[in-house]
mmCIF file of C-alpha atoms in Angstrom:
data_model
loop_
_atom_site.group_PDB
_atom_site.id
_atom_site.type_symbol
_atom_site.label_atom_id
_atom_site.label_comp_id
_atom_site.label_asym_id
_atom_site.label_seq_id
_atom_site.Cartn_x
_atom_site.Cartn_y
_atom_site.Cartn_z
ATOM 1 C CA MET A 1279 -21.943 -25.290 48.970
ATOM 2 C CA GLY A 1280 -21.531 -21.555 49.686
ATOM 3 C CA ALA A 1281 -22.454 -19.711 52.593
ATOM 4 C CA MET A 1282 -25.918 -19.829 53.879
ATOM 5 C CA SER A 1283 -26.571 -15.874 53.859
ATOM 6 C CA THR A 1284 -25.894 -15.707 50.458
ATOM 7 C CA LEU A 1285 -27.030 -19.563 48.856
ATOM 8 C CA THR A 1286 -29.806 -19.518 46.399
ATOM 9 C CA PHE A 1287 -31.246 -22.722 44.765
ATOM 10 C CA ALA A 1288 -29.751 -22.065 41.405
ATOM 11 C CA ASN A 1289 -26.547 -22.644 43.395
ATOM 12 C CA VAL A 1290 -27.623 -25.862 45.202
ATOM 13 C CA VAL A 1291 -28.669 -27.144 41.752
ATOM 14 C CA ASP A 1292 -24.921 -26.229 40.455
ATOM 15 C CA ASP A 1293 -23.447 -27.604 43.169
ATOM 16 C CA SER A 1294 -25.287 -30.974 42.602
ATOM 17 C CA ILE A 1295 -26.760 -31.563 39.402
ATOM 18 C CA LEU A 1296 -23.366 -33.526 37.378
ATOM 19 C CA VAL A 1297 -22.535 -36.074 40.187
ATOM 20 C CA TYR A 1298 -26.602 -36.848 39.959
ATOM 21 C CA VAL A 1299 -26.992 -37.664 36.266
ATOM 22 C CA GLU A 1300 -23.697 -39.630 36.865
ATOM 23 C CA ASP A 1301 -24.417 -41.403 39.649
ATOM 24 C CA GLN A 1302 -28.267 -41.554 37.263
ATOM 25 C CA ALA A 1303 -26.512 -43.490 34.723
ATOM 26 C CA ALA A 1304 -24.618 -45.502 36.814
ATOM 27 C CA TYR A 1305 -27.120 -46.901 38.544
ATOM 28 C CA ALA A 1306 -29.149 -47.820 35.397
ATOM 29 C CA ARG A 1307 -26.120 -50.214 34.284
ATOM 30 C CA TRP A 1308 -26.418 -51.443 37.159
ATOM 31 C CA LEU A 1309 -29.563 -52.347 37.291
ATOM 32 C CA ASP A 1310 -29.728 -54.124 34.417
ATOM 33 C CA GLU A 1311 -26.827 -56.020 35.212
ATOM 34 C CA GLN A 1312 -28.995 -57.222 38.620
ATOM 35 C CA THR A 1313 -31.687 -57.975 36.477
ATOM 36 C CA GLY A 1314 -29.769 -59.299 34.054
ATOM 37 C CA GLY A 1315 -31.722 -57.735 30.990
ATOM 38 C CA GLY A 1316 -32.680 -54.735 32.877
ATOM 39 C CA VAL A 1317 -36.022 -53.352 34.605
ATOM 40 C CA GLY A 1318 -39.522 -53.735 33.096
ATOM 41 C CA GLU A 1319 -41.617 -52.365 35.886
ATOM 42 C CA HIS A 1320 -41.177 -50.651 39.343
ATOM 43 C CA LYS A 1321 -43.594 -51.462 42.296
ATOM 44 C CA ILE A 1322 -43.790 -49.453 45.396
ATOM 45 C CA ASP A 1323 -44.552 -50.538 48.839
ATOM 46 C CA PHE A 1324 -44.913 -47.130 50.632
ATOM 47 C CA ALA A 1325 -45.936 -48.684 54.170
ATOM 48 C CA ARG A 1326 -42.806 -51.035 53.856
ATOM 49 C CA ARG A 1327 -40.659 -48.173 52.299
ATOM 50 C CA GLN A 1328 -39.982 -50.468 49.266
ATOM 51 C CA ILE A 1329 -39.475 -49.692 45.964
ATOM 52 C CA THR A 1330 -38.831 -53.393 43.308
ATOM 53 C CA TYR A 1331 -37.355 -53.416 40.097
ATOM 54 C CA GLU A 1332 -38.814 -56.432 38.426
ATOM 55 C CA PRO A 1333 -36.635 -57.955 35.685
ATOM 56 C CA LYS A 1334 -37.769 -57.523 32.205
ATOM 57 C CA LEU A 1335 -36.914 -60.987 31.068
ATOM 58 C CA HIS A 1336 -38.553 -63.948 33.064
ATOM 59 C CA LYS A 1337 -36.269 -66.290 35.870
ATOM 60 C CA ARG A 1338 -34.321 -63.184 36.234
ATOM 61 C CA ASN A 1339 -33.243 -62.032 39.659
ATOM 62 C CA GLU A 1340 -35.662 -59.233 41.165
ATOM 63 C CA VAL A 1341 -34.199 -56.127 42.850
ATOM 64 C CA VAL A 1342 -35.866 -54.531 46.462
ATOM 65 C CA ALA A 1343 -34.038 -51.141 48.180
ATOM 66 C CA VAL A 1344 -35.575 -49.307 50.555
ATOM 67 C CA ALA A 1345 -36.837 -46.019 49.051
ATOM 68 C CA HIS A 1346 -38.127 -42.923 49.900
ATOM 69 C CA VAL A 1347 -40.853 -40.357 49.035
ATOM 70 C CA ALA A 1348 -39.681 -37.081 48.373
ATOM 71 C CA GLY A 1349 -42.309 -35.662 46.271
ATOM 72 C CA TRP A 1350 -43.827 -35.728 42.733
ATOM 73 C CA VAL A 1351 -44.253 -33.136 39.411
ATOM 74 C CA THR A 1352 -47.128 -33.470 37.545
ATOM 75 C CA HIS A 1353 -47.815 -32.855 33.946
ATOM 76 C CA ASP A 1354 -51.303 -31.063 33.907
ATOM 77 C CA PRO A 1355 -51.567 -28.976 35.823
ATOM 78 C CA ALA A 1356 -48.179 -28.454 35.878
ATOM 79 C CA ARG A 1357 -47.173 -28.614 39.926
ATOM 80 C CA LEU A 1358 -44.642 -29.440 42.135
ATOM 81 C CA THR A 1359 -45.688 -31.372 45.236
ATOM 82 C CA TRP A 1360 -43.668 -31.792 48.097
ATOM 83 C CA ALA A 1361 -44.322 -34.743 50.473
ATOM 84 C CA TRP A 1362 -43.986 -33.762 53.632
ATOM 85 C CA SER A 1363 -46.678 -31.734 52.517
ATOM 86 C CA ASP A 1364 -49.684 -33.817 51.083
ATOM 87 C CA PRO A 1365 -52.011 -35.295 54.150
ATOM 88 C CA ASN A 1366 -52.044 -38.646 53.322
ATOM 89 C CA PHE A 1367 -47.886 -38.680 53.227
ATOM 90 C CA ALA A 1368 -47.393 -35.794 55.887
ATOM 91 C CA ASP A 1369 -45.644 -37.059 58.874
ATOM 92 C CA GLN A 1370 -45.821 -40.994 57.384
ATOM 93 C CA PRO A 1371 -42.121 -42.717 57.607
ATOM 94 C CA ILE A 1372 -41.653 -42.739 54.132
ATOM 95 C CA THR A 1373 -41.354 -39.185 54.144
ATOM 96 C CA LYS A 1374 -38.845 -38.357 57.201
ATOM 97 C CA LEU A 1375 -36.389 -38.312 55.273
ATOM 98 C CA VAL A 1376 -37.513 -35.479 52.635
ATOM 99 C CA GLU A 1377 -37.695 -33.462 55.748
ATOM 100 C CA ARG A 1378 -33.807 -32.872 55.938
ATOM 101 C CA VAL A 1379 -34.959 -31.009 52.831
ATOM 102 C CA ARG A 1380 -36.910 -28.792 54.180
ATOM 103 C CA ALA A 1381 -35.229 -28.254 56.781
ATOM 104 C CA PHE A 1382 -32.380 -26.857 55.117
ATOM 105 C CA GLY A 1383 -33.887 -24.668 52.744
ATOM 106 C CA GLN A 1384 -36.064 -23.451 56.220
ATOM 107 C CA ALA A 1385 -32.204 -22.142 57.276
ATOM 108 C CA ARG A 1386 -31.439 -21.147 54.564
ATOM 109 C CA GLU A 1387 -34.580 -19.065 53.222
ATOM 110 C CA LEU A 1388 -34.411 -21.275 50.122
ATOM 111 C CA SER A 1389 -38.303 -21.118 49.004
ATOM 112 C CA GLU A 1390 -37.806 -23.612 46.403
ATOM 113 C CA LEU A 1391 -37.669 -26.156 49.287
ATOM 114 C CA THR A 1392 -39.977 -24.731 51.265
ATOM 115 C CA THR A 1393 -43.244 -24.308 49.485
ATOM 116 C CA PRO A 1394 -45.760 -26.663 49.804
ATOM 117 C CA VAL A 1395 -46.566 -26.754 46.205
ATOM 118 C CA ILE A 1396 -44.923 -25.118 43.383
ATOM 119 C CA ASP A 1397 -46.767 -24.008 40.078
ATOM 120 C CA LEU A 1398 -44.818 -24.222 37.058
ATOM 121 C CA GLU A 1399 -44.739 -23.480 33.315
ATOM 122 C CA GLU A 1400 -45.392 -27.043 30.999
ATOM 123 C CA SER A 1401 -41.854 -26.238 29.356
ATOM 124 C CA GLN A 1402 -40.406 -26.638 33.028
ATOM 125 C CA VAL A 1403 -41.883 -30.400 33.860
ATOM 126 C CA THR A 1404 -38.777 -32.299 32.947
ATOM 127 C CA ARG A 1405 -36.411 -29.647 33.807
ATOM 128 C CA THR A 1406 -37.425 -29.525 37.424
ATOM 129 C CA VAL A 1407 -37.667 -33.242 37.684
ATOM 130 C CA LEU A 1408 -34.958 -33.689 37.511
ATOM 131 C CA ARG A 1409 -32.989 -30.829 39.735
ATOM 132 C CA MET A 1410 -35.370 -31.435 42.467
ATOM 133 C CA ALA A 1411 -33.824 -35.025 42.462
ATOM 134 C CA ALA A 1412 -30.429 -33.274 42.270
ATOM 135 C CA VAL A 1413 -30.986 -31.392 44.992
ATOM 136 C CA CYS A 1414 -32.594 -33.686 47.170
ATOM 137 C CA CYS A 1415 -29.446 -36.108 46.831
ATOM 138 C CA ARG A 1416 -27.435 -33.730 47.347
ATOM 139 C CA ILE A 1417 -28.613 -32.848 50.714
ATOM 140 C CA THR A 1418 -29.469 -35.708 52.528
ATOM 141 C CA ALA A 1419 -26.043 -38.044 50.732
ATOM 142 C CA PHE A 1420 -28.386 -40.006 49.025
ATOM 143 C CA ALA A 1421 -26.896 -41.401 45.397
ATOM 144 C CA VAL A 1422 -30.198 -42.540 43.681
ATOM 145 C CA GLY A 1423 -32.788 -40.503 43.230
ATOM 146 C CA GLN A 1424 -35.455 -42.650 41.539
ATOM 147 C CA VAL A 1425 -38.028 -41.302 38.890
ATOM 148 C CA VAL A 1426 -40.254 -42.948 39.108
ATOM 149 C CA SER A 1427 -43.521 -42.521 35.790
ATOM 150 C CA SER A 1428 -46.762 -43.338 35.631
ATOM 151 C CA GLY A 1429 -50.302 -41.493 34.502
ATOM 152 C CA GLY A 1430 -48.603 -38.002 33.916
ATOM 153 C CA THR A 1431 -47.253 -37.774 37.203
ATOM 154 C CA ASP A 1432 -43.587 -37.914 37.813
ATOM 155 C CA LEU A 1433 -42.973 -39.250 41.866
ATOM 156 C CA VAL A 1434 -39.202 -38.636 42.864
ATOM 157 C CA LEU A 1435 -37.433 -41.007 45.268
ATOM 158 C CA LEU A 1436 -34.243 -41.453 47.392
ATOM 159 C CA VAL A 1437 -33.417 -45.026 47.583
ATOM 160 C CA ASP A 1438 -30.983 -46.799 49.271
ATOM 161 C CA PRO A 1439 -30.272 -49.966 47.392
ATOM 162 C CA ALA A 1440 -27.843 -52.598 49.180
ATOM 163 C CA GLY A 1441 -25.039 -53.339 47.078
ATOM 164 C CA PHE A 1442 -24.134 -50.012 44.103
ATOM 165 C CA THR A 1443 -21.379 -47.967 44.699
ATOM 166 C CA PRO A 1444 -21.245 -44.399 42.835
ATOM 167 C CA PRO A 1445 -18.751 -44.240 39.912
ATOM 168 C CA ARG A 1446 -14.853 -43.057 41.200
ATOM 169 C CA ALA A 1447 -14.043 -40.082 38.709
ATOM 170 C CA SER A 1448 -11.532 -40.686 35.887
ATOM 171 C CA VAL A 1449 -10.051 -39.506 33.257
ATOM 172 C CA HIS A 1450 -11.668 -41.391 30.583
ATOM 173 C CA THR A 1451 -15.446 -40.463 32.169
ATOM 174 C CA PHE A 1452 -14.861 -36.950 33.155
ATOM 175 C CA ALA A 1453 -15.106 -34.982 30.797
ATOM 176 C CA GLU A 1454 -18.972 -36.832 29.812
ATOM 177 C CA ALA A 1455 -19.625 -36.592 33.406
ATOM 178 C CA VAL A 1456 -19.199 -32.691 32.854
ATOM 179 C CA ARG A 1457 -20.293 -31.742 29.811
ATOM 180 C CA ALA A 1458 -23.911 -33.886 29.557
ATOM 181 C CA PRO A 1459 -26.164 -32.056 32.160
ATOM 182 C CA ILE A 1460 -24.484 -28.776 30.598
ATOM 183 C CA GLU A 1461 -25.502 -29.502 27.116
ATOM 184 C CA GLN A 1462 -29.104 -30.664 28.778
ATOM 185 C CA ASP A 1463 -29.829 -27.284 29.773
ATOM 186 C CA LEU A 1464 -29.605 -28.011 33.633
ATOM 187 C CA VAL A 1465 -26.614 -26.067 34.875
ATOM 188 C CA HIS A 1466 -26.767 -22.137 35.261
ATOM 189 C CA ASP A 1467 -23.335 -21.516 36.477
ATOM 190 C CA HIS A 1468 -21.094 -23.382 34.311
ATOM 191 C CA ARG A 1469 -17.881 -23.048 36.732
ATOM 192 C CA ARG A 1470 -19.875 -23.660 39.667
ATOM 193 C CA ALA A 1471 -21.595 -26.582 38.574
ATOM 194 C CA VAL A 1472 -18.143 -28.546 37.677
ATOM 195 C CA GLN A 1473 -16.316 -27.153 40.983
ATOM 196 C CA GLY A 1474 -19.937 -28.968 42.749
ATOM 197 C CA TYR A 1475 -18.939 -32.462 40.784
ATOM 198 C CA VAL A 1476 -14.908 -32.159 42.104
ATOM 199 C CA GLN A 1477 -15.902 -31.651 45.445
ATOM 200 C CA ALA A 1478 -18.597 -34.135 45.730
ATOM 201 C CA ARG A 1479 -16.493 -36.784 44.416
ATOM 202 C CA GLN A 1480 -13.663 -35.161 46.096
ATOM 203 C CA LEU A 1481 -10.728 -34.417 43.591
ATOM 204 C CA LYS A 1482 -8.028 -32.221 44.056
ATOM 205 C CA TYR A 1483 -8.658 -29.213 42.214
ATOM 206 C CA GLY A 1484 -7.359 -25.783 41.031
ATOM 207 C CA TRP A 1485 -7.988 -22.421 39.657
ATOM 208 C CA ASP A 1486 -5.660 -20.228 37.812
ATOM 209 C CA GLN A 1487 -5.582 -16.833 38.939
ATOM 210 C CA GLY A 1488 -9.047 -15.504 36.137
ATOM 211 C CA PHE A 1489 -11.155 -18.791 36.715
ATOM 212 C CA HIS A 1490 -10.913 -18.982 33.398
ATOM 213 C CA THR A 1491 -9.004 -22.429 33.995
ATOM 214 C CA MET A 1492 -10.059 -25.327 36.844
ATOM 215 C CA ARG A 1493 -6.904 -27.894 37.375
ATOM 216 C CA VAL A 1494 -8.156 -31.501 38.364
ATOM 217 C CA GLY A 1495 -6.919 -34.718 40.165
ATOM 218 C CA CYS A 1496 -8.309 -37.843 39.039
ATOM 219 C CA PRO A 1497 -7.137 -40.985 40.824
ATOM 220 C CA ASP A 1498 -6.102 -42.099 37.279
ATOM 221 C CA GLY A 1499 -4.573 -38.382 35.728
ATOM 222 C CA ASP A 1500 -5.095 -34.938 35.719
ATOM 223 C CA MET A 1501 -7.881 -32.807 33.382
ATOM 224 C CA THR A 1502 -7.750 -29.404 32.343
ATOM 225 C CA VAL A 1503 -11.280 -28.017 32.304
ATOM 226 C CA ARG A 1504 -11.317 -24.030 30.180
ATOM 227 C CA PHE A 1505 -14.326 -21.643 30.468
ATOM 228 C CA ASN A 1506 -14.734 -18.644 28.125
ATOM 229 C CA ASP A 1507 -15.332 -14.866 29.060
ATOM 230 C CA GLN A 1508 -18.463 -14.911 29.960
ATOM 231 C CA GLY A 1509 -17.897 -18.012 32.257
ATOM 232 C CA LEU A 1510 -19.185 -20.627 29.973
ATOM 233 C CA LEU A 1511 -17.524 -24.179 29.432
ATOM 234 C CA ASP A 1512 -14.936 -23.524 26.176
ATOM 235 C CA ALA A 1513 -13.227 -27.406 26.683
ATOM 236 C CA VAL A 1514 -12.394 -30.499 28.946
ATOM 237 C CA GLY A 1515 -8.735 -32.303 28.371
ATOM 238 C CA GLN A 1516 -6.490 -34.520 29.417
ATOM 239 C CA GLY A 1517 -3.642 -33.324 30.784
#
């Protein structure tokens, strides 16, 4: 991430979102495997800091993981609430982790991470939930940001599942990992977002002099990412 004095919330989102989207897709596939057919219901035990994924199919294994509450977004009214600001959760063990997010925001004067309750436009709700989860994962170094939706509220949890390993970047998955969040309009700065992804995956990379082309070394081969004169993603290819 950039220097403290110049970092914006949009920067943090761009640093976070590509790897978050890929990790969540991998986690969903992992849960399908663990439950032998997919998750039917989530059960959350706030006192024990646990989330239980119950299988759709009978007589299959459930998955239990440690969970931390980051906050939630309501649809009506459209509003984001950080868990540390709610009297029912403040100073509770299940919200201790998200205090790191607030501390990160305080150190960099990012109001989006330090304002207890933020009113939103209705059109912002879906993207806000994803961006909230992505930023929290990146700051706390958690791979999984589980969103549980119920009754017009999207609860964002940071989950620590035993046995789940985030995917490694490869030439077969790189293009989709880069393109999907950009096509979903989750990114502000395409170049920064792609660089954030390769840094999070600890890949070697280099830019050309005009920052139009990035060359990336995946474990199984090289990729080239090209951007147009406006800095928008233009092409992703092997080699």
